[in-house]
PDB file of C-alpha atoms in Angstrom:
ATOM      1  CA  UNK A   1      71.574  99.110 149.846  1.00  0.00           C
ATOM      2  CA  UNK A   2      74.129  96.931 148.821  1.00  0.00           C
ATOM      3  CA  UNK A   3      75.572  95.555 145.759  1.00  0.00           C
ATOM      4  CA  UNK A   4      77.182  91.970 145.405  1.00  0.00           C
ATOM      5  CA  UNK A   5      78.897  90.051 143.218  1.00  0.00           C
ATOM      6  CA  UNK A   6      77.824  86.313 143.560  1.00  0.00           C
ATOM      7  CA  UNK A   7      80.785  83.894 142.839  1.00  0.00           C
ATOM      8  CA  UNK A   8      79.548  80.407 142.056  1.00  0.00           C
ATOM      9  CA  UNK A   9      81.983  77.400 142.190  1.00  0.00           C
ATOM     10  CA  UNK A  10      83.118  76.618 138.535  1.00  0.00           C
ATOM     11  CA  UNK A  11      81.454  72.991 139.142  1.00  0.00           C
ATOM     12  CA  UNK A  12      78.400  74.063 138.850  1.00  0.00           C
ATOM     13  CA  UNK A  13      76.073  76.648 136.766  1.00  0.00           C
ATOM     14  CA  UNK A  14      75.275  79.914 138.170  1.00  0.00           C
ATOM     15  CA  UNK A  15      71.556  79.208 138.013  1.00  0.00           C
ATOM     16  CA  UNK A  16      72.347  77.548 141.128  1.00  0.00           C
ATOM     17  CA  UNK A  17      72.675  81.064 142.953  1.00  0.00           C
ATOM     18  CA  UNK A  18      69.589  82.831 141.163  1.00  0.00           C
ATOM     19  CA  UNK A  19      67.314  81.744 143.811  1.00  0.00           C
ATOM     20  CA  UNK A  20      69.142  83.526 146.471  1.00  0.00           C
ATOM     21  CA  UNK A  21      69.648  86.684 144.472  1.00  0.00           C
ATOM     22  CA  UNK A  22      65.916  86.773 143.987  1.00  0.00           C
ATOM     23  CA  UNK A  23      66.250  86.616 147.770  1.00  0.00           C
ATOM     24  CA  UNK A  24      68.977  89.019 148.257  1.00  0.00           C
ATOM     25  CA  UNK A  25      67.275  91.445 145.642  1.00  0.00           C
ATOM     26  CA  UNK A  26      63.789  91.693 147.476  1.00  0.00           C
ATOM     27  CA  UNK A  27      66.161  92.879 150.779  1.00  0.00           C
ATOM     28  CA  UNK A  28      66.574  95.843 148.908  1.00  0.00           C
ATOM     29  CA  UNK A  29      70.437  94.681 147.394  1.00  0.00           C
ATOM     30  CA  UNK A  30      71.808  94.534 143.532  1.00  0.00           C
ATOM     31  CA  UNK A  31      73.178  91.542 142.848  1.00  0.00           C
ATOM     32  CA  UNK A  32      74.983  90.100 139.855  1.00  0.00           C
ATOM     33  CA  UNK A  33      76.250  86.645 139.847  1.00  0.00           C
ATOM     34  CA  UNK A  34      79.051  85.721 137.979  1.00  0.00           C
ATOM     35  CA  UNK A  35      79.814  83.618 135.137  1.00  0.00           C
ATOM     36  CA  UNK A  36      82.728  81.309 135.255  1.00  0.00           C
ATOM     37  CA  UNK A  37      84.596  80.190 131.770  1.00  0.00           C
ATOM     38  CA  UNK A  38      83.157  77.425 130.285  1.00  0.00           C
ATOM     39  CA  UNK A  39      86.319  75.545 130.371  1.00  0.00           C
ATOM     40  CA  UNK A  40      88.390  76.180 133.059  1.00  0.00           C
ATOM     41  CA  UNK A  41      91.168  74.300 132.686  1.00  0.00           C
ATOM     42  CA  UNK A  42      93.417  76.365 135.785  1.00  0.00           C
ATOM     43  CA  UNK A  43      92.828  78.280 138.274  1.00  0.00           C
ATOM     44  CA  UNK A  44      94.419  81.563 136.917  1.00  0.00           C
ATOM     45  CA  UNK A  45      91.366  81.195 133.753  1.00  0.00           C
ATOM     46  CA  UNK A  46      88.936  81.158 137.037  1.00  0.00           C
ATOM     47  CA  UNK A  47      90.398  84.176 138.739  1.00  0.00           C
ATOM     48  CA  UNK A  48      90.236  86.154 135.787  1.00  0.00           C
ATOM     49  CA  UNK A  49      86.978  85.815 134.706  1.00  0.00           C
ATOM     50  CA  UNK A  50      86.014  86.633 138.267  1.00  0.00           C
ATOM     51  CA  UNK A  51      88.064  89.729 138.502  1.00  0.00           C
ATOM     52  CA  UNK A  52      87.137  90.827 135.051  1.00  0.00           C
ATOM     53  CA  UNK A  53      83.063  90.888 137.239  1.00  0.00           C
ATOM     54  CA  UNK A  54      83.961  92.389 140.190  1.00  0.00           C
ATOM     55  CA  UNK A  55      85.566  95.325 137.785  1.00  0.00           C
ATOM     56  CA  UNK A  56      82.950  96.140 136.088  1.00  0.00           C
ATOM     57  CA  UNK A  57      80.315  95.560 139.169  1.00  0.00           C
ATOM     58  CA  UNK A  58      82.111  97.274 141.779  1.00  0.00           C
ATOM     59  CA  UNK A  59      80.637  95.244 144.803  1.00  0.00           C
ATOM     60  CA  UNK A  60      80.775  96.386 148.460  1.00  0.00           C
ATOM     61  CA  UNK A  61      79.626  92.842 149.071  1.00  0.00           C
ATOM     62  CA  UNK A  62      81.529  89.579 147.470  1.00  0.00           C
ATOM     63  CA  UNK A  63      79.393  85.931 148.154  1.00  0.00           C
ATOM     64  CA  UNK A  64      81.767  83.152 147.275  1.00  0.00           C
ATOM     65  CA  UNK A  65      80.147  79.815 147.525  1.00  0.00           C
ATOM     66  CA  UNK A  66      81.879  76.247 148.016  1.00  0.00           C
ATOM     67  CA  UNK A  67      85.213  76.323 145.578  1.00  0.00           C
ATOM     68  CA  UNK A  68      84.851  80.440 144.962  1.00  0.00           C
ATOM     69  CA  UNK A  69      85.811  81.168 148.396  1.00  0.00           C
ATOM     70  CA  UNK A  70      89.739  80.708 146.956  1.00  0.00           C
ATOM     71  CA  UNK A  71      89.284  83.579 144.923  1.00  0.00           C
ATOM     72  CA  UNK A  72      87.105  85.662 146.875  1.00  0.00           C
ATOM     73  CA  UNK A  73      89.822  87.607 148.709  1.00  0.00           C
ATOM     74  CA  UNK A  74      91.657  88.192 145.647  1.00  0.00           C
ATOM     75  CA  UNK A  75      88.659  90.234 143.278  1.00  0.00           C
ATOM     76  CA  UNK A  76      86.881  91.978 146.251  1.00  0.00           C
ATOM     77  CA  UNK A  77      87.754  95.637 145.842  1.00  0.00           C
ATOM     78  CA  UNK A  78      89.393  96.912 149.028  1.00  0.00           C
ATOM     79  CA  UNK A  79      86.514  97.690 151.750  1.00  0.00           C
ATOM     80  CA  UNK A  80      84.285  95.326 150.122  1.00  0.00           C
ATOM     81  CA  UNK A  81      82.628  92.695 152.751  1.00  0.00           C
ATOM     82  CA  UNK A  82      83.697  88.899 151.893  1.00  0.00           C
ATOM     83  CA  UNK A  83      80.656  86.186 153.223  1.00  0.00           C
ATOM     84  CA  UNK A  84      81.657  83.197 152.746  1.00  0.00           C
ATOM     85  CA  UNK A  85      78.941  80.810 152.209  1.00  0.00           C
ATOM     86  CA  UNK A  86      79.955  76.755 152.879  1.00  0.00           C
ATOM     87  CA  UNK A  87      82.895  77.664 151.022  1.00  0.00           C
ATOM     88  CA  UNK A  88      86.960  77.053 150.972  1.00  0.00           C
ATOM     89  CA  UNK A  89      89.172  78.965 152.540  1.00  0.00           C
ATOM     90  CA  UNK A  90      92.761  80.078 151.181  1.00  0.00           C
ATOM     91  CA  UNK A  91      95.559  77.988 152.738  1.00  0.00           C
ATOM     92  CA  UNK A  92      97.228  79.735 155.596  1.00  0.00           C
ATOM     93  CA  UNK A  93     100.321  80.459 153.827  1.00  0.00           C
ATOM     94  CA  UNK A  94     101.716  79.066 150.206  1.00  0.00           C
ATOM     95  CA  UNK A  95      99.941  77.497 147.691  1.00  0.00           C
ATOM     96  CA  UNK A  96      97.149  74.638 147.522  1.00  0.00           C
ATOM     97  CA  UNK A  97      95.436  72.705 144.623  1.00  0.00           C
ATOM     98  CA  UNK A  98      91.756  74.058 143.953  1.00  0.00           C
ATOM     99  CA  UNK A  99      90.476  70.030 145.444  1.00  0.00           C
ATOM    100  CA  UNK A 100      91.745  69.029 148.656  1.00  0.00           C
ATOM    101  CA  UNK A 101      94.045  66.180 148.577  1.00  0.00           C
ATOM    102  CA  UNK A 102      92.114  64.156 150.108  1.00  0.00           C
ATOM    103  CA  UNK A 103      89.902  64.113 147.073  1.00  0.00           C
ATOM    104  CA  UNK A 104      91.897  64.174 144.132  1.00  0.00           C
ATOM    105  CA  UNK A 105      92.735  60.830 144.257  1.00  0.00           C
ATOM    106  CA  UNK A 106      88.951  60.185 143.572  1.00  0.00           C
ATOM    107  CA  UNK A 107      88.492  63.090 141.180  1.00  0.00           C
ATOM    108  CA  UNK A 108      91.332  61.302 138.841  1.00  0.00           C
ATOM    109  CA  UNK A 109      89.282  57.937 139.013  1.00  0.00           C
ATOM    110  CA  UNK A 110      86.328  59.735 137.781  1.00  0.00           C
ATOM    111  CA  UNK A 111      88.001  61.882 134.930  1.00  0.00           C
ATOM    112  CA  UNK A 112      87.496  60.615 130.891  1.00  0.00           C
ATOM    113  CA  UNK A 113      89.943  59.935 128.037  1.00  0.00           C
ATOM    114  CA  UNK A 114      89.335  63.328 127.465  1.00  0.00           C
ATOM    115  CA  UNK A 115      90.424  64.751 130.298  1.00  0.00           C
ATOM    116  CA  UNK A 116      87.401  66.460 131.639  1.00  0.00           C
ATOM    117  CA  UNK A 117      85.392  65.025 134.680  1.00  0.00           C
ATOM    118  CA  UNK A 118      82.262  64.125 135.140  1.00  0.00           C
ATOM    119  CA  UNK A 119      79.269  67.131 135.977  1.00  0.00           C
ATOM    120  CA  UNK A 120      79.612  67.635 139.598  1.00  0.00           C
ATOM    121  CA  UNK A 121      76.266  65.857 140.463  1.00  0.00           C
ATOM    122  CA  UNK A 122      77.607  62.535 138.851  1.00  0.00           C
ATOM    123  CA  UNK A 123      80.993  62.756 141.291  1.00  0.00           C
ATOM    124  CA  UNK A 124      78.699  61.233 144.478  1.00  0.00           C
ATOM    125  CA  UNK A 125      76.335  58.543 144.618  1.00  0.00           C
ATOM    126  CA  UNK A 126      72.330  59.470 143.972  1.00  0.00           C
ATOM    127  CA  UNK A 127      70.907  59.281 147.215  1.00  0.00           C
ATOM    128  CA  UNK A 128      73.604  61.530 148.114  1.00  0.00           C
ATOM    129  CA  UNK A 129      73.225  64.235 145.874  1.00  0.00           C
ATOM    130  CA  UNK A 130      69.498  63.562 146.456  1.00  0.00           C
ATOM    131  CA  UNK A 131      70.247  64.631 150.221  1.00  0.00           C
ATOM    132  CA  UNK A 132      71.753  67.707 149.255  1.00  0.00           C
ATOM    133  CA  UNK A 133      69.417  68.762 146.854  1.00  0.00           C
ATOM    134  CA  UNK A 134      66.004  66.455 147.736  1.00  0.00           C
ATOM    135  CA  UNK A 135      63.463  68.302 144.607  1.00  0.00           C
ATOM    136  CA  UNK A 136      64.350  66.347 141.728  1.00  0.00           C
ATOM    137  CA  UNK A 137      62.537  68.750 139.522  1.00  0.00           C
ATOM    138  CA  UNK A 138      65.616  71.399 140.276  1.00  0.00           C
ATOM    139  CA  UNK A 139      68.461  68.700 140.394  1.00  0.00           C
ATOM    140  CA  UNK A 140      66.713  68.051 136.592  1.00  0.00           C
ATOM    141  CA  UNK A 141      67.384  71.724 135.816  1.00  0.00           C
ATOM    142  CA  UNK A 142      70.794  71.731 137.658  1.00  0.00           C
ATOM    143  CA  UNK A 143      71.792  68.742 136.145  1.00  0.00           C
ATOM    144  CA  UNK A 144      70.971  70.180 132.627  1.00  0.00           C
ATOM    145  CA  UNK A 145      72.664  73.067 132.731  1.00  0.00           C
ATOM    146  CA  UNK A 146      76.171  71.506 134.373  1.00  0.00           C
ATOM    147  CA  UNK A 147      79.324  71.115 132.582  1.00  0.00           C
ATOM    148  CA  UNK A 148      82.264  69.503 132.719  1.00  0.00           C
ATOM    149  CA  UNK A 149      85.246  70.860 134.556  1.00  0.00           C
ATOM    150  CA  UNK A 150      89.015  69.465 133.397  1.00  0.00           C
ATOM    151  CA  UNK A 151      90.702  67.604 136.118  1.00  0.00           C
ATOM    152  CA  UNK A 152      93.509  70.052 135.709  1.00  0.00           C
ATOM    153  CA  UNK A 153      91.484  72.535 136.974  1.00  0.00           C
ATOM    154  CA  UNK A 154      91.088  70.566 140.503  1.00  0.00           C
ATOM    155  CA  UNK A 155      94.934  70.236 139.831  1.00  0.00           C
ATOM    156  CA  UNK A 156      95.883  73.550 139.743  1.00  0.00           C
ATOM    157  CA  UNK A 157      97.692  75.598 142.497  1.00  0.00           C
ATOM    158  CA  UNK A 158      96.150  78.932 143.795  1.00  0.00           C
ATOM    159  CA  UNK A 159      97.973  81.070 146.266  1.00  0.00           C
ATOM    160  CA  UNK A 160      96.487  83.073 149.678  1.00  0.00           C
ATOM    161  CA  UNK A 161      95.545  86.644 149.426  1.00  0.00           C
ATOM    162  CA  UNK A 162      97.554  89.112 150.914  1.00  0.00           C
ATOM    163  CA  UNK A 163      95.923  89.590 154.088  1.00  0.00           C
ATOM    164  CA  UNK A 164      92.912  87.581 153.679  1.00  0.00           C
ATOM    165  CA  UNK A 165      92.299  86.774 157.662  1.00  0.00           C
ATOM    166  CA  UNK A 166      92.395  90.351 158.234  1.00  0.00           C
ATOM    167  CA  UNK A 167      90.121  91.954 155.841  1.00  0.00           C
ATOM    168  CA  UNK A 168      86.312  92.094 156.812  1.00  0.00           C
ATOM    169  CA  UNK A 169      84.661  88.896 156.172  1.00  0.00           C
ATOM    170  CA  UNK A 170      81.920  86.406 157.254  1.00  0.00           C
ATOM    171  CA  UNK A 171      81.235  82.842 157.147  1.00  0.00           C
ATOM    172  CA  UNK A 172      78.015  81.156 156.890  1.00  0.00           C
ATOM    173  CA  UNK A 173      78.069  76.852 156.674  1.00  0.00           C
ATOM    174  CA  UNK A 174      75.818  74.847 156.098  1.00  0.00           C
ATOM    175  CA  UNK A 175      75.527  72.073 158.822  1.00  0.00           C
ATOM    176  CA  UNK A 176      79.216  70.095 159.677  1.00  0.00           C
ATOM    177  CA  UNK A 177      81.360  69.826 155.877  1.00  0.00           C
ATOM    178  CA  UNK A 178      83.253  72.655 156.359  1.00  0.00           C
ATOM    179  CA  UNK A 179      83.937  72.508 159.839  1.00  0.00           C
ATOM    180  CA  UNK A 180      87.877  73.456 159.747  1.00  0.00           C
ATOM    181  CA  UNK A 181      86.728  76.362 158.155  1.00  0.00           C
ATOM    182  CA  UNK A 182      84.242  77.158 160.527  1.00  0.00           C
ATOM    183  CA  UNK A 183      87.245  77.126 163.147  1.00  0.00           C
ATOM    184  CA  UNK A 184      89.478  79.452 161.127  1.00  0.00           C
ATOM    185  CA  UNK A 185      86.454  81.957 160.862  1.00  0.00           C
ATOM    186  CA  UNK A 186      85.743  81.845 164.532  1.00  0.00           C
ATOM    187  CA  UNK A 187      89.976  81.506 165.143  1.00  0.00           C
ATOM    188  CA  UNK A 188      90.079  84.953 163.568  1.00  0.00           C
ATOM    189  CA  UNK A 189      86.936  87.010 164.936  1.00  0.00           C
ATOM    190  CA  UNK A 190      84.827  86.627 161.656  1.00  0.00           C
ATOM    191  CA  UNK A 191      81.316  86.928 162.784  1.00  0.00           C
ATOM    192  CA  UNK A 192      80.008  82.787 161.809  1.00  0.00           C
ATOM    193  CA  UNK A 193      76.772  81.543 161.510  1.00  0.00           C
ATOM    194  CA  UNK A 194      75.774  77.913 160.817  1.00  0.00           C
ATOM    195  CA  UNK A 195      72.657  76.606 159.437  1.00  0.00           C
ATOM    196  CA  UNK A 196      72.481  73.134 160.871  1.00  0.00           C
ATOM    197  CA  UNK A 197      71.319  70.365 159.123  1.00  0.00           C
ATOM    198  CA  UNK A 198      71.744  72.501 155.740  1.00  0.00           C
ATOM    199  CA  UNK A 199      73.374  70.193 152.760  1.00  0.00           C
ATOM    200  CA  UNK A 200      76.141  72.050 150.477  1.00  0.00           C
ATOM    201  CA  UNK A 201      73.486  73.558 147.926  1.00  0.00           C
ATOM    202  CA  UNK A 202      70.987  74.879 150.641  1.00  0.00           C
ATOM    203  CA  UNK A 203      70.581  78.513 148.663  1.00  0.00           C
ATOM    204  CA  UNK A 204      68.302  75.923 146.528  1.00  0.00           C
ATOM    205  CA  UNK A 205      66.311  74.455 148.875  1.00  0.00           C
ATOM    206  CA  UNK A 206      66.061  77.816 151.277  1.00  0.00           C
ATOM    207  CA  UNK A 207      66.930  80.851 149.521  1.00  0.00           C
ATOM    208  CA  UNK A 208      64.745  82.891 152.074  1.00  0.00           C
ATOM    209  CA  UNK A 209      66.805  81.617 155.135  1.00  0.00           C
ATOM    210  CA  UNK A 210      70.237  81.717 153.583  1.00  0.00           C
ATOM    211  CA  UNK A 211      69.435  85.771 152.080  1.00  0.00           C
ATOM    212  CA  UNK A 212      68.604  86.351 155.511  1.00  0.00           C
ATOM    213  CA  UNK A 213      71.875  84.981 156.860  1.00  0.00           C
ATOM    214  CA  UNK A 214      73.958  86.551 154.492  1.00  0.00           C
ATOM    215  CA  UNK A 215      72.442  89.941 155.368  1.00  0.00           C
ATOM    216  CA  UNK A 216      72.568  89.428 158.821  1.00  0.00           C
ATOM    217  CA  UNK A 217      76.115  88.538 158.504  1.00  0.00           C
ATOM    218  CA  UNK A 218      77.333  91.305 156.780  1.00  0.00           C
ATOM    219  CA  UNK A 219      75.595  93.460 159.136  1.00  0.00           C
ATOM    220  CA  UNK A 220      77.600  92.271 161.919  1.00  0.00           C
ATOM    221  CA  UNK A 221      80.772  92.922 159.809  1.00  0.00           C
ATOM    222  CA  UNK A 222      79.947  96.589 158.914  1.00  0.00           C
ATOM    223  CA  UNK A 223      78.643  96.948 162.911  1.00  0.00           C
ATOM    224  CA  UNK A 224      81.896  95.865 164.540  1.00  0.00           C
ATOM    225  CA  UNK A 225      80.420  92.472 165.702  1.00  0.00           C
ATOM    226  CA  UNK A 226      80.960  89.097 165.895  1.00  0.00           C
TER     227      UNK A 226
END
């Protein structure tokens, strides 16, 4: 049996992941899934709130989805497994901002008066978020429940992990977004597993296939194989 700590992306409410915990709990695992600060304004509020979990929980499994993965190796106790599920990666070496460039030039288009920017559902057009997330009874309930995250958040710089590439880890994506990271995984020996034609929140619309992944992942780390 194992026990996990969940680590949702700050843009969006853990509810997101208690489908897949249902999941992972019926496999026989304990799983608690974080809570990120209601206002995260950097990323050092982020990594202590996480760290703060993974204390208390103890997890010999971490599952960082999308933004999470930049913490991940930094709160998983040592020996604890590290699946990555369509997540970021750390940067290689140095520091990076918690967005990729690439999109903070639209983040800071979207952000208010007030600094804060819009729920992460209302960053991308309808039919795309519908794509991702096609039961409009659960993007309802996601859509409820999200916050608003300040842009300095996406702003902030976060360091790499001592060691990060080396520790035992996984990466599960779903279909083609995270394809760079798909190549570091593989670039490194991480056992990888890809769920094609999956959209970014597919532990919504297939809890059952993405528990089994994650399992099946992890077994391959503790096993030696890739």
């Amino acid at each position: 049996m194992s026990t996990a700590l969940v680590l949702p992306s700050p843009f969006l409410p853990a509810l997101v992941h208690a489908p897949l915990a249902a999941a992972l709990g019926r496999r026989g695992w304990g799983v608690v899934v974080s809570e990120p600060p209601p206002s995260p304004v950097d990323a050092g509020v982020v990594l202590r709130a996480f760290s703060d979990d993974a204390v208390e929980v103890v997890p010999d499994v971490v599952v960082a989805h999308s933004n999470a993965g930049r913490f991940a190796g930094f709160v998983a106790p040592a020996g604890a497994v590290v699946a990555y599920v369509d997540a970021a990666l750390p940067p290689e070496s140095g520091e990076a901002t918690l967005a990729p460039e690439a999109l903070l030039d639209h983040l800071a288009g979207l952000a208010g008066d007030d600094g804060l920017l819009p729920p992460w559902t209302r960053w991308w057009a309808d039919e795309d978020v519908a794509s991702v997330l096609p039961d409009a009874a659960v993007l309802a309930r996601v859509r409820a429940a999200e916050g608003r995250v300040p842009l300095s958040y996406v702003r902030s710089r976060l360091g790499a992990p001592s060691g990060w590439r080396e520790r035992r880890s996984a990466y599960l994506a779903f279909g083609e977004t995270y394809a760079e990271e798909v190549g570091v995984a593989r670039s490194v020996g991480w056992p990888v597993e890809v769920l094609e034609g999956a959209g970014h929140l597919h532990q919504l619309v297939d809890p059952e296939a993405v528990a089994d992944a994650v399992v099946g992942l992890v077994a391959r780390v503790r096993s030696g194989g890739q």
